[in-house]
Amino acid sequence: MRSISKSEAVRNLIIEDIHAGWYASGDALPSIETLAKRFEVSKNTVSLALSGLREAGIVRLEHGKATRVTGQLFKRHVEVIVYGQYPALHDPFWGEFTRGIEDELREHADVTFRQTSLVESFLWTGEEIPEHIRRGGLLLLGTASEEFVRRIRQSRIPFALVFDANPAGKYPFFSVDLEPAIDEIVARFARAGCSRVAYIGTEGDHNMGRENINRRKHRLFNAALERHGLPVLPELHSDCLHFMRCGYRAIRELLEKHRAPDAVFFASDVLAPGGYKALHEAGLHVPEDVVAAGCDNLEIGDYVVPPLTTIEFDRYGIGRAAASGLVARLHGGESIPSRFFPAAIVNRESFPIQHS
């Protein structure tokens, strides 16, 4: 941990006085001379400390009058750290989480917020954590590494995982329970007589130190295959990133090396257009030759031909609930209760419904 200058020490002492109730919003601070005597430092050191407080919006200078406390320190700040597409607002998947978070936080006049990229968050977690973050809370949107979450826990800053989950209960989370929907998709594969089922999508980072949402999705899918008497065929499982080009490449390489599957599960709908293209180039048609299903209910799934059967869940509601839970904690709540949201199947033409 780096050492701090005298002016930073004075700045922190003044902040502690404000937190302790010695100064309310609108109150004038003592003169520079008085503060210099109290803290036994030079007037220049106090001036530097006050300049830092002004830059942070904690005090304001009334020219020729006094330095007054603003209401900034009496607000709580929420930093939304994005582990995915940044900025996330216009991303087709993460945007709904972000919109829910921001709509909830805007209803709380005493809360400020902003999005932070993964790179920027690593910068400040490696140094002294900024004051506005220390007095607020964090929402980790995406799949944060175990090491990063450990550092956040050590800082004792309230936080919650958004979309990623920790079912073991170590961290508060707001996520989706995909197991029933995945099980039903696989059950339909079985009822349709499928025996060669492909899984296209990332299986998650195995170096994160814990099971993230993508690893859990893949594990749940394999468990469902076994439960419904279908073989788990590793050669038909392609670990790829969630981009259209990756879906194309995964299916094309699979078809070049192995006999075609009779069912495909795309771990994200965004993989489907590329996957469809590779199937079409090989002379295979959906759903006549290969049935297909996806996950996330992204808009693109409704515009491929045929439209993609998929799993949907309330991304907006998850984001909003996470923000609400964190704000309640910042307002004095003892803990943030974790919550799983349900998932459901959206039936479309890529996978005709099979009745049992």
mmCIF file of C-alpha atoms in Angstrom:
data_model
loop_
_atom_site.group_PDB
_atom_site.id
_atom_site.type_symbol
_atom_site.label_atom_id
_atom_site.label_comp_id
_atom_site.label_asym_id
_atom_site.label_seq_id
_atom_site.Cartn_x
_atom_site.Cartn_y
_atom_site.Cartn_z
ATOM 1 C CA MET A 1 0.000 0.000 0.000
ATOM 2 C CA ARG A 2 1.445 3.390 -0.970
ATOM 3 C CA SER A 3 2.121 6.067 1.647
ATOM 4 C CA ILE A 4 -0.029 9.194 1.551
ATOM 5 C CA SER A 5 1.042 12.817 1.629
ATOM 6 C CA LYS A 6 0.286 15.232 4.453
ATOM 7 C CA SER A 7 -2.361 16.963 2.358
ATOM 8 C CA GLU A 8 -4.108 13.624 1.693
ATOM 9 C CA ALA A 9 -3.997 12.854 5.427
ATOM 10 C CA VAL A 10 -5.628 16.204 6.212
ATOM 11 C CA ARG A 11 -8.206 15.608 3.481
ATOM 12 C CA ASN A 12 -9.099 12.232 5.014
ATOM 13 C CA LEU A 13 -9.370 13.733 8.516
ATOM 14 C CA ILE A 14 -11.800 16.392 7.270
ATOM 15 C CA ILE A 15 -13.867 13.682 5.566
ATOM 16 C CA GLU A 16 -13.934 11.726 8.836
ATOM 17 C CA ASP A 17 -15.199 14.859 10.627
ATOM 18 C CA ILE A 18 -18.001 15.218 8.072
ATOM 19 C CA HIS A 19 -18.959 11.546 8.450
ATOM 20 C CA ALA A 20 -18.890 11.949 12.238
ATOM 21 C CA GLY A 21 -21.451 14.748 12.040
ATOM 22 C CA TRP A 22 -19.235 17.691 12.938
ATOM 23 C CA TYR A 23 -20.241 19.424 9.706
ATOM 24 C CA ALA A 24 -23.585 19.144 7.929
ATOM 25 C CA SER A 25 -24.366 19.940 4.302
ATOM 26 C CA GLY A 26 -24.037 23.704 3.847
ATOM 27 C CA ASP A 27 -21.866 24.278 6.924
ATOM 28 C CA ALA A 28 -18.700 26.331 6.559
ATOM 29 C CA LEU A 29 -15.372 24.738 7.431
ATOM 30 C CA PRO A 30 -13.002 26.567 9.784
ATOM 31 C CA SER A 31 -10.492 28.915 8.193
ATOM 32 C CA ILE A 32 -7.280 27.617 6.659
ATOM 33 C CA GLU A 33 -5.340 29.093 9.567
ATOM 34 C CA THR A 34 -7.540 27.309 12.121
ATOM 35 C CA LEU A 35 -7.277 23.980 10.308
ATOM 36 C CA ALA A 36 -3.495 24.349 9.971
ATOM 37 C CA LYS A 37 -3.161 24.841 13.729
ATOM 38 C CA ARG A 38 -5.499 21.966 14.518
ATOM 39 C CA PHE A 39 -3.705 19.458 12.274
ATOM 40 C CA GLU A 40 -0.244 20.928 12.953
ATOM 41 C CA VAL A 41 0.570 21.396 9.291
ATOM 42 C CA SER A 42 1.323 24.368 7.031
ATOM 43 C CA LYS A 43 -1.392 26.512 5.483
ATOM 44 C CA ASN A 44 -0.200 25.333 2.058
ATOM 45 C CA THR A 45 -0.858 21.704 3.096
ATOM 46 C CA VAL A 46 -4.400 22.631 4.160
ATOM 47 C CA SER A 47 -4.937 24.508 0.881
ATOM 48 C CA LEU A 48 -3.890 21.412 -1.067
ATOM 49 C CA ALA A 49 -6.256 19.271 1.019
ATOM 50 C CA LEU A 50 -9.175 21.631 0.390
ATOM 51 C CA SER A 51 -8.354 21.703 -3.324
ATOM 52 C CA GLY A 52 -8.636 17.903 -3.405
ATOM 53 C CA LEU A 53 -11.977 18.064 -1.570
ATOM 54 C CA ARG A 54 -13.268 20.639 -4.075
ATOM 55 C CA GLU A 55 -12.228 18.457 -7.023
ATOM 56 C CA ALA A 56 -14.142 15.561 -5.447
ATOM 57 C CA GLY A 57 -17.228 17.758 -5.036
ATOM 58 C CA ILE A 58 -17.161 17.368 -1.256
ATOM 59 C CA VAL A 59 -16.764 21.096 -0.550
ATOM 60 C CA ARG A 60 -17.359 24.265 -2.553
ATOM 61 C CA LEU A 61 -15.574 27.585 -2.296
ATOM 62 C CA GLU A 62 -17.628 30.739 -1.902
ATOM 63 C CA HIS A 63 -15.256 33.420 -3.132
ATOM 64 C CA GLY A 64 -14.423 35.917 -0.445
ATOM 65 C CA LYS A 65 -16.547 34.037 2.086
ATOM 66 C CA ALA A 66 -15.979 30.441 3.155
ATOM 67 C CA THR A 67 -15.473 26.844 2.138
ATOM 68 C CA ARG A 68 -18.741 25.005 2.625
ATOM 69 C CA VAL A 69 -19.626 21.308 2.768
ATOM 70 C CA THR A 70 -21.752 20.065 -0.138
ATOM 71 C CA GLY A 71 -24.234 17.220 0.067
ATOM 72 C CA GLN A 72 -21.940 14.924 -1.913
ATOM 73 C CA LEU A 73 -20.590 12.957 1.061
ATOM 74 C CA PHE A 74 -24.096 12.330 2.290
ATOM 75 C CA LYS A 75 -24.899 10.477 -0.916
ATOM 76 C CA ARG A 76 -24.092 6.846 -1.558
ATOM 77 C CA HIS A 77 -22.345 5.879 -4.772
ATOM 78 C CA VAL A 78 -22.876 2.664 -6.751
ATOM 79 C CA GLU A 79 -20.133 1.606 -9.140
ATOM 80 C CA VAL A 80 -21.300 -0.844 -11.819
ATOM 81 C CA ILE A 81 -18.278 -2.857 -12.953
ATOM 82 C CA VAL A 82 -18.904 -4.408 -16.364
ATOM 83 C CA TYR A 83 -17.279 -7.758 -17.207
ATOM 84 C CA GLY A 84 -18.334 -7.934 -20.820
ATOM 85 C CA GLN A 85 -19.190 -5.487 -23.558
ATOM 86 C CA TYR A 86 -18.361 -1.958 -22.295
ATOM 87 C CA PRO A 87 -20.222 0.313 -22.248
ATOM 88 C CA ALA A 88 -23.010 -2.180 -21.705
ATOM 89 C CA LEU A 89 -26.103 -0.027 -22.226
ATOM 90 C CA HIS A 90 -26.465 -0.717 -25.967
ATOM 91 C CA ASP A 91 -25.265 -4.323 -25.929
ATOM 92 C CA PRO A 92 -28.159 -6.660 -26.876
ATOM 93 C CA PHE A 93 -27.527 -8.932 -23.882
ATOM 94 C CA TRP A 94 -26.011 -6.752 -21.139
ATOM 95 C CA GLY A 95 -28.053 -3.683 -22.016
ATOM 96 C CA GLU A 96 -31.200 -5.016 -20.348
ATOM 97 C CA PHE A 97 -29.367 -5.645 -17.066
ATOM 98 C CA THR A 98 -27.898 -2.146 -17.235
ATOM 99 C CA ARG A 99 -31.260 -0.528 -17.971
ATOM 100 C CA GLY A 100 -32.814 -2.247 -14.954
ATOM 101 C CA ILE A 101 -29.938 -1.171 -12.704
ATOM 102 C CA GLU A 102 -30.060 2.444 -13.854
ATOM 103 C CA ASP A 103 -33.865 2.740 -13.705
ATOM 104 C CA GLU A 104 -33.804 1.563 -10.086
ATOM 105 C CA LEU A 105 -30.908 3.795 -9.019
ATOM 106 C CA ARG A 106 -32.474 6.874 -10.607
ATOM 107 C CA GLU A 107 -35.370 6.550 -8.174
ATOM 108 C CA HIS A 108 -33.035 7.160 -5.222
ATOM 109 C CA ALA A 109 -32.072 10.826 -4.979
ATOM 110 C CA ASP A 110 -29.329 10.074 -2.446
ATOM 111 C CA VAL A 111 -27.526 7.620 -4.761
ATOM 112 C CA THR A 112 -25.080 8.398 -7.543
ATOM 113 C CA PHE A 113 -23.830 5.783 -10.002
ATOM 114 C CA ARG A 114 -21.699 5.131 -13.050
ATOM 115 C CA GLN A 115 -20.380 2.246 -15.144
ATOM 116 C CA THR A 116 -16.723 1.240 -14.899
ATOM 117 C CA SER A 117 -14.833 -0.972 -17.310
ATOM 118 C CA LEU A 118 -12.977 -4.078 -16.227
ATOM 119 C CA VAL A 119 -9.616 -2.441 -17.013
ATOM 120 C CA GLU A 120 -10.344 0.653 -14.917
ATOM 121 C CA SER A 121 -11.579 -1.401 -11.972
ATOM 122 C CA PHE A 122 -8.325 -3.379 -11.930
ATOM 123 C CA LEU A 123 -6.409 -0.119 -11.748
ATOM 124 C CA TRP A 124 -8.091 1.089 -8.588
ATOM 125 C CA THR A 125 -8.264 -2.283 -6.865
ATOM 126 C CA GLY A 126 -4.490 -2.444 -7.196
ATOM 127 C CA GLU A 127 -4.131 0.901 -5.425
ATOM 128 C CA GLU A 128 -6.017 2.775 -2.738
ATOM 129 C CA ILE A 129 -9.746 2.494 -3.442
ATOM 130 C CA PRO A 130 -11.259 5.901 -4.309
ATOM 131 C CA GLU A 131 -13.257 7.632 -1.582
ATOM 132 C CA HIS A 132 -16.527 7.755 -3.524
ATOM 133 C CA ILE A 133 -16.392 3.971 -3.948
ATOM 134 C CA ARG A 134 -15.400 3.252 -0.338
ATOM 135 C CA ARG A 135 -18.490 5.039 0.922
ATOM 136 C CA GLY A 136 -20.815 3.263 -1.511
ATOM 137 C CA GLY A 137 -21.267 -0.149 -3.071
ATOM 138 C CA LEU A 138 -20.493 -2.250 -6.127
ATOM 139 C CA LEU A 139 -22.507 -4.240 -8.646
ATOM 140 C CA LEU A 140 -20.355 -6.728 -10.575
ATOM 141 C CA LEU A 141 -22.088 -7.250 -13.927
ATOM 142 C CA GLY A 142 -20.833 -10.395 -15.634
ATOM 143 C CA THR A 143 -18.367 -13.050 -14.516
ATOM 144 C CA ALA A 144 -15.802 -11.622 -12.102
ATOM 145 C CA SER A 145 -12.782 -13.738 -11.184
ATOM 146 C CA GLU A 146 -12.487 -15.226 -7.714
ATOM 147 C CA GLU A 147 -9.334 -13.176 -7.100
ATOM 148 C CA PHE A 148 -11.097 -9.924 -7.933
ATOM 149 C CA VAL A 149 -14.095 -10.754 -5.739
ATOM 150 C CA ARG A 150 -11.739 -11.688 -2.893
ATOM 151 C CA ARG A 151 -10.125 -8.239 -3.079
ATOM 152 C CA ILE A 152 -13.544 -6.594 -3.015
ATOM 153 C CA ARG A 153 -14.569 -8.640 0.041
ATOM 154 C CA GLN A 154 -11.382 -7.623 1.850
ATOM 155 C CA SER A 155 -12.245 -3.962 1.264
ATOM 156 C CA ARG A 156 -15.546 -4.564 3.120
ATOM 157 C CA ILE A 157 -17.444 -2.599 0.470
ATOM 158 C CA PRO A 158 -21.016 -3.902 0.001
ATOM 159 C CA PHE A 159 -21.386 -5.639 -3.362
ATOM 160 C CA ALA A 160 -23.482 -8.113 -5.341
ATOM 161 C CA LEU A 161 -22.936 -10.272 -8.411
ATOM 162 C CA VAL A 162 -25.340 -9.583 -11.282
ATOM 163 C CA PHE A 163 -26.123 -12.523 -13.620
ATOM 164 C CA ASP A 164 -23.198 -14.578 -12.353
ATOM 165 C CA ALA A 165 -24.085 -16.566 -9.247
ATOM 166 C CA ASN A 166 -22.544 -18.189 -6.212
ATOM 167 C CA PRO A 167 -24.987 -20.887 -5.112
ATOM 168 C CA ALA A 168 -22.614 -21.918 -2.295
ATOM 169 C CA GLY A 169 -23.629 -18.701 -0.564
ATOM 170 C CA LYS A 170 -20.252 -16.977 -0.236
ATOM 171 C CA TYR A 171 -21.373 -13.818 -2.056
ATOM 172 C CA PRO A 172 -24.731 -12.135 -2.648
ATOM 173 C CA PHE A 173 -25.989 -12.605 -6.211
ATOM 174 C CA PHE A 174 -28.926 -11.962 -8.520
ATOM 175 C CA SER A 175 -29.064 -14.516 -11.313
ATOM 176 C CA VAL A 176 -31.215 -16.965 -13.271
ATOM 177 C CA ASP A 177 -32.080 -20.570 -12.500
ATOM 178 C CA LEU A 178 -31.508 -22.194 -15.882
ATOM 179 C CA GLU A 179 -31.784 -25.817 -14.757
ATOM 180 C CA PRO A 180 -35.536 -26.446 -15.332
ATOM 181 C CA ALA A 181 -35.523 -24.834 -18.791
ATOM 182 C CA ILE A 182 -32.349 -26.616 -19.918
ATOM 183 C CA ASP A 183 -33.779 -29.888 -18.649
ATOM 184 C CA GLU A 184 -36.976 -29.350 -20.672
ATOM 185 C CA ILE A 185 -35.012 -28.519 -23.844
ATOM 186 C CA VAL A 186 -33.008 -31.737 -23.507
ATOM 187 C CA ALA A 187 -36.171 -33.709 -22.697
ATOM 188 C CA ARG A 188 -37.647 -32.462 -25.978
ATOM 189 C CA PHE A 189 -34.489 -33.528 -27.816
ATOM 190 C CA ALA A 190 -34.977 -37.016 -26.342
ATOM 191 C CA ARG A 191 -38.689 -37.143 -27.227
ATOM 192 C CA ALA A 192 -37.827 -36.115 -30.782
ATOM 193 C CA GLY A 193 -35.558 -39.149 -31.081
ATOM 194 C CA CYS A 194 -32.294 -37.178 -31.161
ATOM 195 C CA SER A 195 -29.137 -39.060 -30.214
ATOM 196 C CA ARG A 196 -26.312 -36.787 -31.419
ATOM 197 C CA VAL A 197 -26.668 -33.490 -29.581
ATOM 198 C CA ALA A 198 -24.166 -30.664 -30.125
ATOM 199 C CA TYR A 199 -23.399 -27.913 -27.597
ATOM 200 C CA ILE A 200 -22.059 -24.682 -29.124
ATOM 201 C CA GLY A 201 -20.790 -21.971 -26.784
ATOM 202 C CA THR A 202 -18.195 -21.085 -24.198
ATOM 203 C CA GLU A 203 -17.789 -23.563 -21.372
ATOM 204 C CA GLY A 204 -16.424 -20.810 -19.119
ATOM 205 C CA ASP A 205 -12.996 -19.841 -17.845
ATOM 206 C CA HIS A 206 -11.626 -22.768 -15.850
ATOM 207 C CA ASN A 207 -9.016 -20.476 -14.251
ATOM 208 C CA MET A 208 -11.513 -18.234 -12.443
ATOM 209 C CA GLY A 209 -11.323 -20.206 -9.194
ATOM 210 C CA ARG A 210 -15.035 -21.023 -9.107
ATOM 211 C CA GLU A 211 -17.918 -22.109 -11.306
ATOM 212 C CA ASN A 212 -19.238 -19.169 -13.286
ATOM 213 C CA ILE A 213 -22.517 -18.932 -15.180
ATOM 214 C CA ASN A 214 -21.150 -20.412 -18.431
ATOM 215 C CA ARG A 215 -19.500 -23.389 -16.752
ATOM 216 C CA ARG A 216 -22.702 -24.015 -14.812
ATOM 217 C CA LYS A 217 -24.793 -23.848 -17.998
ATOM 218 C CA HIS A 218 -22.560 -26.441 -19.679
ATOM 219 C CA ARG A 219 -22.607 -28.675 -16.599
ATOM 220 C CA LEU A 220 -26.403 -28.489 -16.358
ATOM 221 C CA PHE A 221 -26.706 -29.376 -20.042
ATOM 222 C CA ASN A 222 -24.492 -32.462 -19.705
ATOM 223 C CA ALA A 223 -26.357 -33.559 -16.585
ATOM 224 C CA ALA A 224 -29.668 -33.218 -18.442
ATOM 225 C CA LEU A 225 -28.349 -35.341 -21.328
ATOM 226 C CA GLU A 226 -27.436 -38.117 -18.903
ATOM 227 C CA ARG A 227 -30.726 -37.795 -17.029
ATOM 228 C CA HIS A 228 -32.717 -38.291 -20.238
ATOM 229 C CA GLY A 229 -30.612 -41.155 -21.535
ATOM 230 C CA LEU A 230 -28.737 -39.215 -24.233
ATOM 231 C CA PRO A 231 -24.986 -39.646 -24.697
ATOM 232 C CA VAL A 232 -22.579 -36.822 -23.857
ATOM 233 C CA LEU A 233 -20.416 -36.618 -26.992
ATOM 234 C CA PRO A 234 -17.370 -34.387 -26.336
ATOM 235 C CA GLU A 235 -16.551 -34.223 -30.056
ATOM 236 C CA LEU A 236 -19.877 -32.413 -30.586
ATOM 237 C CA HIS A 237 -19.213 -29.838 -27.868
ATOM 238 C CA SER A 238 -17.463 -26.729 -29.191
ATOM 239 C CA ASP A 239 -15.996 -24.290 -26.652
ATOM 240 C CA CYS A 240 -16.245 -20.936 -28.433
ATOM 241 C CA LEU A 241 -16.887 -17.291 -27.690
ATOM 242 C CA HIS A 242 -20.363 -15.857 -28.223
ATOM 243 C CA PHE A 243 -20.032 -14.160 -31.606
ATOM 244 C CA MET A 244 -21.840 -14.977 -34.859
ATOM 245 C CA ARG A 245 -18.575 -15.833 -36.624
ATOM 246 C CA CYS A 246 -17.729 -18.261 -33.806
ATOM 247 C CA GLY A 247 -21.027 -20.087 -34.274
ATOM 248 C CA TYR A 248 -20.263 -20.447 -37.983
ATOM 249 C CA ARG A 249 -16.716 -21.672 -37.383
ATOM 250 C CA ALA A 250 -17.771 -24.126 -34.652
ATOM 251 C CA ILE A 251 -20.461 -25.828 -36.744
ATOM 252 C CA ARG A 252 -18.321 -25.874 -39.880
ATOM 253 C CA GLU A 253 -15.384 -27.515 -38.080
ATOM 254 C CA LEU A 254 -17.706 -29.984 -36.364
ATOM 255 C CA LEU A 255 -19.200 -31.042 -39.711
ATOM 256 C CA GLU A 256 -15.746 -31.362 -41.313
ATOM 257 C CA LYS A 257 -14.551 -33.782 -38.628
ATOM 258 C CA HIS A 258 -17.619 -35.695 -37.477
ATOM 259 C CA ARG A 259 -20.999 -37.005 -38.526
ATOM 260 C CA ALA A 260 -23.640 -34.287 -38.344
ATOM 261 C CA PRO A 261 -25.629 -33.836 -35.136
ATOM 262 C CA ASP A 262 -29.391 -34.174 -35.165
ATOM 263 C CA ALA A 263 -29.813 -31.438 -32.528
ATOM 264 C CA VAL A 264 -27.869 -28.287 -31.648
ATOM 265 C CA PHE A 265 -28.033 -26.185 -28.508
ATOM 266 C CA PHE A 266 -26.569 -22.695 -28.898
ATOM 267 C CA ALA A 267 -25.458 -21.414 -25.468
ATOM 268 C CA SER A 268 -26.304 -17.921 -26.698
ATOM 269 C CA ASP A 269 -28.739 -16.939 -29.459
ATOM 270 C CA VAL A 270 -26.035 -14.785 -31.061
ATOM 271 C CA LEU A 271 -24.290 -17.978 -32.209
ATOM 272 C CA ALA A 272 -27.308 -19.178 -34.201
ATOM 273 C CA PRO A 273 -26.988 -17.079 -37.423
ATOM 274 C CA GLY A 274 -23.440 -18.329 -37.991
ATOM 275 C CA GLY A 275 -24.417 -21.872 -37.053
ATOM 276 C CA TYR A 276 -27.394 -21.797 -39.433
ATOM 277 C CA LYS A 277 -25.132 -20.578 -42.255
ATOM 278 C CA ALA A 278 -22.675 -23.451 -41.740
ATOM 279 C CA LEU A 279 -25.515 -25.988 -41.662
ATOM 280 C CA HIS A 280 -27.040 -24.534 -44.822
ATOM 281 C CA GLU A 281 -23.675 -24.676 -46.637
ATOM 282 C CA ALA A 282 -23.476 -28.379 -45.724
ATOM 283 C CA GLY A 283 -26.923 -29.007 -47.193
ATOM 284 C CA LEU A 284 -28.609 -29.409 -43.793
ATOM 285 C CA HIS A 285 -31.885 -27.699 -42.917
ATOM 286 C CA VAL A 286 -33.442 -26.596 -39.625
ATOM 287 C CA PRO A 287 -35.612 -28.234 -38.344
ATOM 288 C CA GLU A 288 -35.963 -30.968 -41.007
ATOM 289 C CA ASP A 289 -32.410 -32.329 -40.579
ATOM 290 C CA VAL A 290 -31.256 -30.664 -37.371
ATOM 291 C CA VAL A 291 -33.449 -29.240 -34.609
ATOM 292 C CA ALA A 292 -32.030 -26.207 -32.802
ATOM 293 C CA ALA A 293 -32.538 -24.267 -29.602
ATOM 294 C CA GLY A 294 -30.754 -21.353 -27.999
ATOM 295 C CA CYS A 295 -30.528 -19.304 -24.833
ATOM 296 C CA ASP A 296 -31.043 -15.658 -23.766
ATOM 297 C CA ASN A 297 -33.977 -14.736 -26.076
ATOM 298 C CA LEU A 298 -32.044 -12.070 -27.935
ATOM 299 C CA GLU A 299 -33.859 -10.175 -30.682
ATOM 300 C CA ILE A 300 -31.707 -11.766 -33.376
ATOM 301 C CA GLY A 301 -33.206 -15.187 -32.616
ATOM 302 C CA ASP A 302 -36.593 -14.027 -33.885
ATOM 303 C CA TYR A 303 -35.147 -12.965 -37.258
ATOM 304 C CA VAL A 304 -33.158 -16.019 -38.296
ATOM 305 C CA VAL A 305 -34.956 -18.480 -40.572
ATOM 306 C CA PRO A 306 -36.518 -20.454 -39.081
ATOM 307 C CA PRO A 307 -36.885 -18.417 -35.860
ATOM 308 C CA LEU A 308 -35.002 -19.931 -32.939
ATOM 309 C CA THR A 309 -36.627 -21.691 -29.990
ATOM 310 C CA THR A 310 -34.850 -20.269 -26.953
ATOM 311 C CA ILE A 311 -34.675 -19.816 -23.195
ATOM 312 C CA GLU A 312 -35.686 -16.434 -21.834
ATOM 313 C CA PHE A 313 -35.328 -14.772 -18.427
ATOM 314 C CA ASP A 314 -35.913 -11.310 -17.034
ATOM 315 C CA ARG A 315 -32.571 -9.541 -17.480
ATOM 316 C CA TYR A 316 -34.129 -6.160 -16.720
ATOM 317 C CA GLY A 317 -35.716 -7.501 -13.521
ATOM 318 C CA ILE A 318 -32.457 -9.085 -12.382
ATOM 319 C CA GLY A 319 -30.614 -5.790 -12.799
ATOM 320 C CA ARG A 320 -33.318 -3.829 -11.039
ATOM 321 C CA ALA A 321 -33.529 -6.266 -8.120
ATOM 322 C CA ALA A 322 -29.751 -6.235 -7.689
ATOM 323 C CA ALA A 323 -29.690 -2.438 -7.546
ATOM 324 C CA SER A 324 -32.596 -2.385 -5.092
ATOM 325 C CA GLY A 325 -30.898 -4.933 -2.833
ATOM 326 C CA LEU A 326 -27.645 -2.994 -2.784
ATOM 327 C CA VAL A 327 -29.364 0.331 -2.081
ATOM 328 C CA ALA A 328 -31.237 -1.250 0.833
ATOM 329 C CA ARG A 329 -27.879 -2.418 2.210
ATOM 330 C CA LEU A 330 -26.404 1.079 1.818
ATOM 331 C CA HIS A 331 -29.392 2.479 3.707
ATOM 332 C CA GLY A 332 -28.637 0.316 6.724
ATOM 333 C CA GLY A 333 -29.778 -3.180 5.823
ATOM 334 C CA GLU A 334 -27.829 -5.996 7.432
ATOM 335 C CA SER A 335 -27.239 -8.066 4.293
ATOM 336 C CA ILE A 336 -28.142 -8.443 0.631
ATOM 337 C CA PRO A 337 -30.376 -11.503 0.078
ATOM 338 C CA SER A 338 -29.437 -13.545 -3.007
ATOM 339 C CA ARG A 339 -32.116 -14.358 -5.535
ATOM 340 C CA PHE A 340 -32.611 -16.707 -8.478
ATOM 341 C CA PHE A 341 -35.041 -15.653 -11.231
ATOM 342 C CA PRO A 342 -36.973 -18.301 -13.222
ATOM 343 C CA ALA A 343 -36.381 -19.075 -16.891
ATOM 344 C CA ALA A 344 -38.918 -20.123 -19.518
ATOM 345 C CA ILE A 345 -38.884 -21.554 -23.038
ATOM 346 C CA VAL A 346 -39.948 -19.453 -26.021
ATOM 347 C CA ASN A 347 -41.287 -21.854 -28.676
ATOM 348 C CA ARG A 348 -40.444 -21.096 -32.309
ATOM 349 C CA GLU A 349 -40.091 -22.980 -35.574
ATOM 350 C CA SER A 350 -36.502 -24.219 -35.154
ATOM 351 C CA PHE A 351 -37.701 -26.896 -32.737
ATOM 352 C CA PRO A 352 -41.342 -28.012 -33.141
ATOM 353 C CA ILE A 353 -42.950 -28.914 -29.813
ATOM 354 C CA GLN A 354 -42.992 -32.628 -29.118
ATOM 355 C CA HIS A 355 -45.854 -33.734 -26.907
ATOM 356 C CA SER A 356 -45.151 -36.546 -24.464
#
